Short mmCIF file of C-alpha atoms and ligand atoms in Angstrom, two decimals:
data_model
loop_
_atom_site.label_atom_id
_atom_site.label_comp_id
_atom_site.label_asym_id
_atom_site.label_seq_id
_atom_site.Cartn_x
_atom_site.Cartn_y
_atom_site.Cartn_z
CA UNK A 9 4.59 -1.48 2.73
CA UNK A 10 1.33 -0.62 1.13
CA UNK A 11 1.09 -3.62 -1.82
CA UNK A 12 -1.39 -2.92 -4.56
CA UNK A 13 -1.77 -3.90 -8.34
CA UNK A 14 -2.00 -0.49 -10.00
CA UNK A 15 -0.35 2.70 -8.18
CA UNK A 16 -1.70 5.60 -8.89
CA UNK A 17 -0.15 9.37 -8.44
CA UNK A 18 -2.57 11.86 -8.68
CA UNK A 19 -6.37 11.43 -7.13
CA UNK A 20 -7.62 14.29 -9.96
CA UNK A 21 -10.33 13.46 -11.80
CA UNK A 22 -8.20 11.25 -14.02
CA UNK A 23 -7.17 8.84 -11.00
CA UNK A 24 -10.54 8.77 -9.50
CA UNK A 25 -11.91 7.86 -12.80
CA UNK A 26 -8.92 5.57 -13.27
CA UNK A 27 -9.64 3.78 -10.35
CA UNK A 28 -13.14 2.99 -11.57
CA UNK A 29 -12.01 1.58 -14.83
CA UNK A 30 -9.53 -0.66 -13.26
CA UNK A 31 -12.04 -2.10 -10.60
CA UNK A 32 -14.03 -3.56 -13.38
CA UNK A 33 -10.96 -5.38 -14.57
CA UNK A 34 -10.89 -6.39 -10.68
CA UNK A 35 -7.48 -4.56 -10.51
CA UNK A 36 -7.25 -2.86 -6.99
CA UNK A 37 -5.69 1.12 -6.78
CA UNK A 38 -4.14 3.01 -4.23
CA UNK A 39 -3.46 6.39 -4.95
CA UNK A 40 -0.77 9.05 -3.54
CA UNK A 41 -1.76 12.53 -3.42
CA UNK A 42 0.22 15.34 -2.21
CA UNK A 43 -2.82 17.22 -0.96
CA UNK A 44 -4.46 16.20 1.73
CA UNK A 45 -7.83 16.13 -0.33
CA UNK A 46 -8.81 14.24 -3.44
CA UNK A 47 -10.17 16.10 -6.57
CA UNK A 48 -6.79 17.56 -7.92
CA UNK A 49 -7.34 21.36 -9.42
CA UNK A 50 -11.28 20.80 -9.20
CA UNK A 51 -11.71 20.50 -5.57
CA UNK A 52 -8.00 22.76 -5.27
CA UNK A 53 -8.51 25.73 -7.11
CA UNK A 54 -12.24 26.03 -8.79
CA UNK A 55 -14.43 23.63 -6.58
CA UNK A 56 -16.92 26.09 -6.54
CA UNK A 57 -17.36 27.06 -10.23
CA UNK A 58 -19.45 25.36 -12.55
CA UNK A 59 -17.84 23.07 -15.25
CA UNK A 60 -20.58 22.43 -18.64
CA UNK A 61 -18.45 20.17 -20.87
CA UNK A 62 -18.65 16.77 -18.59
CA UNK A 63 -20.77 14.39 -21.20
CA UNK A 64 -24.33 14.14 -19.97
CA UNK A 65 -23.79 17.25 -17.43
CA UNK A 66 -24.74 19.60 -18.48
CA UNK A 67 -23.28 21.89 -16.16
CA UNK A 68 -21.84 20.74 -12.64
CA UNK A 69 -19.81 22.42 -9.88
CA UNK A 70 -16.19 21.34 -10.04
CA UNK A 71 -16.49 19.69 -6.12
CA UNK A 72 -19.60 17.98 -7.00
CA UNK A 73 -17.92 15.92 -9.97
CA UNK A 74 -15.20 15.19 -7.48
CA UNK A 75 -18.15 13.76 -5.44
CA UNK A 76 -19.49 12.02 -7.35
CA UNK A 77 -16.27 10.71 -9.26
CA UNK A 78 -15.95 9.29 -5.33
CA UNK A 79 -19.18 7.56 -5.11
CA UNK A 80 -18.38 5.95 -8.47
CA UNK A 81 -15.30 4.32 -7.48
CA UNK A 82 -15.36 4.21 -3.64
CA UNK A 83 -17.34 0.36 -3.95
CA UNK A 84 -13.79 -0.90 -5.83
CA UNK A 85 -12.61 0.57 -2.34
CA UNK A 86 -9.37 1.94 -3.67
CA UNK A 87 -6.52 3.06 -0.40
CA UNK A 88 -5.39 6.52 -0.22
CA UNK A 89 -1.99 8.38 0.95
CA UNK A 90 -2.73 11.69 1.35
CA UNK A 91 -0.99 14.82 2.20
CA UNK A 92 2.25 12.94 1.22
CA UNK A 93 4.27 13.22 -2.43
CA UNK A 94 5.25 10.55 -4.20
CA UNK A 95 9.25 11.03 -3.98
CA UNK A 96 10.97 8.02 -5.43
CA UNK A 97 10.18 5.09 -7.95
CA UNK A 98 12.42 2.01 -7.59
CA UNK A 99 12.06 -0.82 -10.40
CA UNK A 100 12.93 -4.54 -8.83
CA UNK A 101 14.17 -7.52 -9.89
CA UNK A 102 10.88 -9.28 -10.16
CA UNK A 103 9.32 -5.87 -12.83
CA UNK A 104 7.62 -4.47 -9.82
CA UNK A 105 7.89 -0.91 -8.71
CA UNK A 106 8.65 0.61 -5.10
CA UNK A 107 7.48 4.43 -4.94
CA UNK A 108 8.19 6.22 -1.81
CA UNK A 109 6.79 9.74 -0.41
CA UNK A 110 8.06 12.58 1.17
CA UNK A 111 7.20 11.15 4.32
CA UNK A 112 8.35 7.81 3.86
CA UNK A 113 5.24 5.70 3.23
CA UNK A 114 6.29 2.69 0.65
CA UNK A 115 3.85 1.35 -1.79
CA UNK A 116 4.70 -1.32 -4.37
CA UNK A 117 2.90 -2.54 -7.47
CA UNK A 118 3.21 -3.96 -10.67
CA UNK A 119 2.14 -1.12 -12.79
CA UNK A 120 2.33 2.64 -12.15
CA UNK A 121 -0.24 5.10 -13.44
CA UNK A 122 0.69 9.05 -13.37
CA UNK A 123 -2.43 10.84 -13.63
CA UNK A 124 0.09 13.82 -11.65
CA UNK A 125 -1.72 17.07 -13.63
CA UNK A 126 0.13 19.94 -13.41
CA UNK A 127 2.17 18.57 -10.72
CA UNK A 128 2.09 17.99 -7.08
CA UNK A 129 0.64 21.46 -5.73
CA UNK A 130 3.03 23.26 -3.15
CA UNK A 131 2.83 26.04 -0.70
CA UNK A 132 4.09 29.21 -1.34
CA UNK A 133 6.00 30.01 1.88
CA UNK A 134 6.69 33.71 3.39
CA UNK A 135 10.38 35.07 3.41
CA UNK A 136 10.97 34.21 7.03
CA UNK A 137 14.57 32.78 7.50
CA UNK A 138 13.78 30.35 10.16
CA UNK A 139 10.67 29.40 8.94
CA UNK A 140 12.25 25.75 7.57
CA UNK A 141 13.51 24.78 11.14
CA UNK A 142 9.77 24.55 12.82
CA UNK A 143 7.82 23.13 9.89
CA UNK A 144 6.20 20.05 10.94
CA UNK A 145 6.96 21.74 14.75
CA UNK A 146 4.37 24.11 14.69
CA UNK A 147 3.91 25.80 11.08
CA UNK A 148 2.17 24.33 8.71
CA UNK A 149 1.20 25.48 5.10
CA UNK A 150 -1.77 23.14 4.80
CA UNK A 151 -3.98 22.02 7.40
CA UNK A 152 -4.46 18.18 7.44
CA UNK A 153 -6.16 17.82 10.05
CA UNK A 154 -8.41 20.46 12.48
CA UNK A 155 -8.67 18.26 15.31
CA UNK A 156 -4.46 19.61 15.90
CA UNK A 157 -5.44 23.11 16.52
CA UNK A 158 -8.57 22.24 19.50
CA UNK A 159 -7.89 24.54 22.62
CA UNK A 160 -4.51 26.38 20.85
CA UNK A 161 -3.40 29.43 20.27
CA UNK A 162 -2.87 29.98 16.31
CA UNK A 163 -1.53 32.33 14.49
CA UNK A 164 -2.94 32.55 10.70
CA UNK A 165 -1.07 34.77 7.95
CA UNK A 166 -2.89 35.34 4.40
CA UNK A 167 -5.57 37.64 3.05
CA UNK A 168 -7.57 35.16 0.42
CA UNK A 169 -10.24 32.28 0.59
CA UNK A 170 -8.12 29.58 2.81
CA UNK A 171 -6.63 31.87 5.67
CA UNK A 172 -10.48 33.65 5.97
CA UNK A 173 -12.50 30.13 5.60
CA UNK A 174 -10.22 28.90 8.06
CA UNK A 175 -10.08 31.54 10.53
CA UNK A 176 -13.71 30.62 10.70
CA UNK A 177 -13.79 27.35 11.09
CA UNK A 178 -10.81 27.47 13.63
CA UNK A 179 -12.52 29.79 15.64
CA UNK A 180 -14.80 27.01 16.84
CA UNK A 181 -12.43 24.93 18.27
CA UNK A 182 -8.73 26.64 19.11
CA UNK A 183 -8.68 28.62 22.07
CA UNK A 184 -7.53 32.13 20.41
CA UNK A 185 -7.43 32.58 16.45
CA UNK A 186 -5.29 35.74 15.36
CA UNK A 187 -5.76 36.10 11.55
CA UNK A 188 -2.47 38.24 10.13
CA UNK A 189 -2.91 40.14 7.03
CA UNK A 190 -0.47 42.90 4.91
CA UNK A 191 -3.35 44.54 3.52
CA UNK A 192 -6.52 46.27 5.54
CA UNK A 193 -8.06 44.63 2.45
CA UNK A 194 -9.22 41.08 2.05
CA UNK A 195 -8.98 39.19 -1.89
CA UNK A 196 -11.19 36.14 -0.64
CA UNK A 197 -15.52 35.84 -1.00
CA UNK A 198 -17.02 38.88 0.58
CA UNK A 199 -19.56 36.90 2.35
CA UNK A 200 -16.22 35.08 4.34
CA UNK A 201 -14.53 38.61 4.83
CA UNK A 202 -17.84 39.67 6.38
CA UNK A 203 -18.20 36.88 8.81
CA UNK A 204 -14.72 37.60 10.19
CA UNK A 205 -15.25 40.72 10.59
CA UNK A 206 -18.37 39.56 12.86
CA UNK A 207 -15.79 37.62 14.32
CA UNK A 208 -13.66 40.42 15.26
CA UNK A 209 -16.59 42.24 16.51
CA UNK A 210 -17.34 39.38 18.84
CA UNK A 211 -13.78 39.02 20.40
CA UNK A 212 -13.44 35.37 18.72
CA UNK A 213 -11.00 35.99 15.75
CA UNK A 214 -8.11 38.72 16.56
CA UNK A 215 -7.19 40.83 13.50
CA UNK A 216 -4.11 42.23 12.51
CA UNK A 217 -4.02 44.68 9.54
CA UNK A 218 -1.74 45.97 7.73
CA UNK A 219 1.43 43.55 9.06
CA UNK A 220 3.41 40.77 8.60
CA UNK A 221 5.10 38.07 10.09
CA UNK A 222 9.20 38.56 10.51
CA UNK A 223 10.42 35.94 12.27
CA UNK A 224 9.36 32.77 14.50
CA UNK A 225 9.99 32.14 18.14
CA UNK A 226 11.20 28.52 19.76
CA UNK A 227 13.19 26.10 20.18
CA UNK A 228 12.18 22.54 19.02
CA UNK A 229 8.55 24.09 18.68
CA UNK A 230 6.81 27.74 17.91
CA UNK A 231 6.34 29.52 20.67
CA UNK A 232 4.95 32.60 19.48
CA UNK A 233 5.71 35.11 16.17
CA UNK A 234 7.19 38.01 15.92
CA UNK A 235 4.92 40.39 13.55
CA UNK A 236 5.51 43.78 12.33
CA UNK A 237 2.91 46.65 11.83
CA UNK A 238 3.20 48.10 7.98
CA UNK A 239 2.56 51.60 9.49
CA UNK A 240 5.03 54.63 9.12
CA UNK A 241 6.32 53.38 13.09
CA UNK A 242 6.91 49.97 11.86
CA UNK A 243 6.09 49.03 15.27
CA UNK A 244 7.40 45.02 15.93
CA UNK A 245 6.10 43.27 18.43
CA UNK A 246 5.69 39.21 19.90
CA UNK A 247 2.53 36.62 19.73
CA UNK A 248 2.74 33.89 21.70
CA UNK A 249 0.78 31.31 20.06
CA UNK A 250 1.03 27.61 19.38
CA UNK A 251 0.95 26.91 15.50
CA UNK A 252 1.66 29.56 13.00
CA UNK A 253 -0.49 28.68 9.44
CA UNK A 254 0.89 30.62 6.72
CA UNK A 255 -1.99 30.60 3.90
CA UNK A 256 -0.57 32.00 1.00
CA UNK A 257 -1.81 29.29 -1.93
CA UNK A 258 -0.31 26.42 -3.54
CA UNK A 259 1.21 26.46 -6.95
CA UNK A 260 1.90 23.84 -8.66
CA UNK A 261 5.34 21.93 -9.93
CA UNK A 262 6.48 18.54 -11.93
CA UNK A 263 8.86 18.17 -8.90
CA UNK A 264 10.21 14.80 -8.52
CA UNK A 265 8.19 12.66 -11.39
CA UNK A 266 11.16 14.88 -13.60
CA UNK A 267 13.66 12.63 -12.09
CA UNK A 268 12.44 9.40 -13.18
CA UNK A 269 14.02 9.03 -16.37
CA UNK A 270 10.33 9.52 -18.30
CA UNK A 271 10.82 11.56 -21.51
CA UNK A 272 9.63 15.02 -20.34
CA UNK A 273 7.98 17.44 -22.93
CA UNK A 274 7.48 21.09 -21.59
CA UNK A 275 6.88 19.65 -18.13
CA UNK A 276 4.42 16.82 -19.25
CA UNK A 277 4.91 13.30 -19.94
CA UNK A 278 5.13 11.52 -23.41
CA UNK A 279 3.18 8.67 -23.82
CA UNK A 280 1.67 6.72 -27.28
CA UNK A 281 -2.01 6.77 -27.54
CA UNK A 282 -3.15 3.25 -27.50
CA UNK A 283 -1.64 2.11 -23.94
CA UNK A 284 -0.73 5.89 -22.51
CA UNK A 285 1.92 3.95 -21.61
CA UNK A 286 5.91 5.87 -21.43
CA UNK A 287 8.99 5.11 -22.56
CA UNK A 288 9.45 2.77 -19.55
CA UNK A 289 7.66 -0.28 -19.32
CA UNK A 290 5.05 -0.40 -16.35
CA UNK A 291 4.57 3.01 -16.18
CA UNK A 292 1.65 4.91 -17.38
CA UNK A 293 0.73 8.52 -17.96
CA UNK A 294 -2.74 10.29 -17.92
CA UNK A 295 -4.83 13.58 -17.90
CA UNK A 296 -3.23 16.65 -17.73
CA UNK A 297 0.29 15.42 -17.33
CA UNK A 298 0.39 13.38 -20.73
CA UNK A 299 1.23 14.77 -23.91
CA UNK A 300 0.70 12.96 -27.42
CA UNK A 301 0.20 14.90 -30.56
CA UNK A 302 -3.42 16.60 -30.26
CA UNK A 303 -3.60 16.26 -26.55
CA UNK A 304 -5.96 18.28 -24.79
CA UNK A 305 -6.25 19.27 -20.69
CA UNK A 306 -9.58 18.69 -20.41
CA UNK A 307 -11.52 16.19 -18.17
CA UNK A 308 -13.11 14.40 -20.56
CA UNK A 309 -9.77 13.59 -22.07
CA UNK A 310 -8.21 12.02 -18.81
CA UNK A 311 -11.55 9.77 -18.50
CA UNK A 312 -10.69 8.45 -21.98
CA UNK A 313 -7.19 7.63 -21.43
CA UNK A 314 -7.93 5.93 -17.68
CA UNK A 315 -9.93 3.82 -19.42
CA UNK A 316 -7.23 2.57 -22.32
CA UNK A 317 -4.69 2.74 -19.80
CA UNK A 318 -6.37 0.57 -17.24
CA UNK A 319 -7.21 -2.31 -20.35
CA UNK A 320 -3.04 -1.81 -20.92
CA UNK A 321 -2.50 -2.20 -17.10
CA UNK A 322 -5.13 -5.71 -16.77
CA UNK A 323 -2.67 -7.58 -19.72
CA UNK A 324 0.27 -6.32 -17.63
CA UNK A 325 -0.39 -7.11 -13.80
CA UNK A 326 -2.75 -10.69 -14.98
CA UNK A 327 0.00 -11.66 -17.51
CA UNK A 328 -2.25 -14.89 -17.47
CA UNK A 329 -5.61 -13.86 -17.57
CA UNK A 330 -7.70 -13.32 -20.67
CA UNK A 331 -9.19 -9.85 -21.11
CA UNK A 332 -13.11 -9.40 -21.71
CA UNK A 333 -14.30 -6.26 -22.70
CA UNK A 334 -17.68 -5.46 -21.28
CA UNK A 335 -20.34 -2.90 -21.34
CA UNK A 336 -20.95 -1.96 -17.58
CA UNK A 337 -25.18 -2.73 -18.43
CA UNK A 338 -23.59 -5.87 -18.62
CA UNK A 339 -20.80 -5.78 -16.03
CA UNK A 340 -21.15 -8.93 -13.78
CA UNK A 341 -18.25 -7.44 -11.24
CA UNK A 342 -20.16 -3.98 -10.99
CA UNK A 343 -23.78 -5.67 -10.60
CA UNK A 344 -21.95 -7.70 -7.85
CA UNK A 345 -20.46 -5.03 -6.37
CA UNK A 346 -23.79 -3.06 -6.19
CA UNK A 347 -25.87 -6.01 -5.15
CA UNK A 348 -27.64 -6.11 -8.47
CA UNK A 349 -29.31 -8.37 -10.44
C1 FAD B 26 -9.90 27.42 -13.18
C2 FAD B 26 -9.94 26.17 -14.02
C3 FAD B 26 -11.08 25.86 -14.73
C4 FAD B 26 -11.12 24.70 -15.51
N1 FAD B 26 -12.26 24.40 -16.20
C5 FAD B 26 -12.34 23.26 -16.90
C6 FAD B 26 -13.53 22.91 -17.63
O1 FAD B 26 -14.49 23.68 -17.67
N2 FAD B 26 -13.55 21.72 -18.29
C7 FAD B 26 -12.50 20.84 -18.30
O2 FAD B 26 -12.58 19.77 -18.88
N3 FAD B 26 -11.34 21.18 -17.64
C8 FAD B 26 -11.25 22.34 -16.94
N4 FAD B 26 -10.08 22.66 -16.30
C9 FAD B 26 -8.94 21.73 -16.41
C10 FAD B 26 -9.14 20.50 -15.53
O3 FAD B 26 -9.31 20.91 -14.17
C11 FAD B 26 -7.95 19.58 -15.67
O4 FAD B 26 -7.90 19.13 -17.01
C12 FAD B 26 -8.10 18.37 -14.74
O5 FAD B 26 -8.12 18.77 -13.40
C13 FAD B 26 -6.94 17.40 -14.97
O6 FAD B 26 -7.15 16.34 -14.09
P1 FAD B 26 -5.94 15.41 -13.64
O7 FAD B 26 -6.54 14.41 -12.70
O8 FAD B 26 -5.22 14.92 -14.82
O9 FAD B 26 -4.94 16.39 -12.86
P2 FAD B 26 -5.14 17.33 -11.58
O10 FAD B 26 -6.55 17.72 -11.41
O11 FAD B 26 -4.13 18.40 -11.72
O12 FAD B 26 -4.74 16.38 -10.37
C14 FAD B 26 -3.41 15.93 -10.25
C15 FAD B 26 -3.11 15.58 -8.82
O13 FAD B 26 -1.84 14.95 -8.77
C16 FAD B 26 -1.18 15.33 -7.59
N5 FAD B 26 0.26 15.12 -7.76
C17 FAD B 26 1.07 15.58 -8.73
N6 FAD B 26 2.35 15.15 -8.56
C18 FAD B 26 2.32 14.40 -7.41
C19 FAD B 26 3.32 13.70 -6.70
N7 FAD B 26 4.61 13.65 -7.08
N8 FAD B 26 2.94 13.06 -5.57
C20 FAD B 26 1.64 13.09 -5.13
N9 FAD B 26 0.66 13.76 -5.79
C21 FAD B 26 1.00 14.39 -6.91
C22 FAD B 26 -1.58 16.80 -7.42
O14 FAD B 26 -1.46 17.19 -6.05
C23 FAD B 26 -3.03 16.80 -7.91
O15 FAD B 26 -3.95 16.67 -6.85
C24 FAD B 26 -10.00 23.82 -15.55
C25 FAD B 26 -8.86 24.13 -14.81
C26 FAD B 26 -8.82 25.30 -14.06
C27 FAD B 26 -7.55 25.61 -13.28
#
């Protein structure tokens, strides 16, 4: 059981932020994520592209905020679950909540913040009928963790930025990359569709254009892929291969936060706009997945309402502590933090 004072689902801007704002109320975070990166849509979808409406940025590339949003709150050295949705939210006896993912992992704490965006993001997977018996056993929609695929055979499907940036950097370290694509045409950067041509050229990726995947071989774990050729033959043939990575984006949905019993508004949250707190006591909404009247989605917006919520949060997890509003210039727990005088 992972015990913390404010929970946080979501580590988007908003819950990076949030956890800032809360560590100079000395209130600790953890925060669940269902990707197994922080930055929500910035570092998911647009990491690369410039944002210009952060105050006193004036313009900075979405996965560089998510940098430095890190930096800012990584010395109130808030835990992390990534990779891993938050599933279920138990209230106790004693006001506390138990949330537990996907996978299992149980956190508890006295307050909840949902700084959930658009959702938990989740993969969009091919039409293959047995895909659902070998995930976790060999396919995988997102790749955790590269160290998995050193010295085996993988199979890639997709034809946009992940399956081509990853065909790359797999290369390096699995012992045969195939990279399986229904178009001869690539939609990701041209300067990635280049390099794996190079790739090709060199014998270290193996490309297959136009085709698709049909079905998956195995028992308790892939074994190979059976792939047809979208050619006038429709020629079918195997793969043997280790892992097969299907690649074919993330979209995003509410999923289980509907099922909470929070008062949903066109798949966001309602909350009031002093506390951002919802219609259940101890639970908090903020950024993108809040709604009040005049809401906006924008960053700036979520940075606002992390820092009311967290003040809400302080009077609710240190029932018996006074709360002191301070400018951080003046911030004794951030100058101690940083070693400053
Ligand atoms: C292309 C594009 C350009 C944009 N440009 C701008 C701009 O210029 N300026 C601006 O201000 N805004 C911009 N935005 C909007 C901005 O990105 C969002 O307002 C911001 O990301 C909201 O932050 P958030 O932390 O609230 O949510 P998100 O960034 O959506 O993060 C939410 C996180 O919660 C996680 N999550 C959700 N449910 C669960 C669950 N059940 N369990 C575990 N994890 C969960 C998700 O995986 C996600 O990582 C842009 C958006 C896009 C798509």
């Amino acid at each position: 059981m992972i015990t913390t004072d404010i929970l946080i689902i979501g580590a988007g801007p908003t819950g990076l932020f949030a956890v800032f704002e809360a560590g100079l109320l000395k209130l600790k975070c953890h925060l669940i994520d269902a990707l197994p990166q922080i930055g929500g849509q910035c570092s998911e979808i647009y990491p690369k592209k410039p944002i210009y409406d952060i105050p006193g940025f004036p313009e900075i590339l979405a996965g560089e905020l998510t940098d430095n949003l890190m930096e800012q709150c990584r010395q109130f050295q808030p835990g992390f679950t990534l990779g891993e949705r938050a599933e279920t939210m138990e209230k106790q006896a004693d006001g506390t909540f138990i949330v537990t993912t996907n996978k299992g992992t149980k956190h508890q704490a006295s307050v909840v913040a949902i700084a959930g965006g658009l959702g938990s993001f989740e993969p969009r997977k091919p039409p293959i009928s047995n895909i659902s018996n070998f995930e976790d056993h060999g396919v995988e929609y997102i790749i955790k963790d590269p160290e998995i695929y050193r010295d085996k055979n993988i199979v890639i499907a997709g034809g946009g930025d992940s399956a081509l940036d990853w065909s790359i950097f797999l290369s390096k370290i699995a012992s045969k990359v195939t990279l399986i694509h229904r178009r001869n045409e690539f939609r990701g950067a041209l300067d990635s569709v280049e390099k794996v041509q190079e790739l090709k050229n060199k014998g270290l990726v193996n490309l297959v254009t136009p085709a698709e995947v049909t079905s998956i071989l195995g028992h308790n774990h892939v074994t190979g892929v059976t792939v047809k050729k979208s050619s006038d033959s429709d020629e079918e043939f195997n793969l043997m291969c280790d892992h097969f990575i299907p690649l074919f984006g993330l979209s995003p949905k509410l999923g289980p936060i509907a099922n909470w019993g929070l008062n949903i508004e066109k798949k966001t949250i309602e909350v009031d706009t002093e506390k951002f707190e919802t219609n259940q006591k101890g639970i908090y909404a903020v950024g993108d997945i809040c709604t009040y009247p005049g809401k906006l989605k924008l960053i700036l917006s979520g940075f606002h309402e992390g820092a009311l919520a967290a003040r809400a949060c302080f009077k609710l997890a240190r029932p018996n502590e006074k709360y002191r509003f301070e400018f951080t210039t003046a911030s004794k727990t951030l100058k101690d933090r940083l070693g400053k005088k």
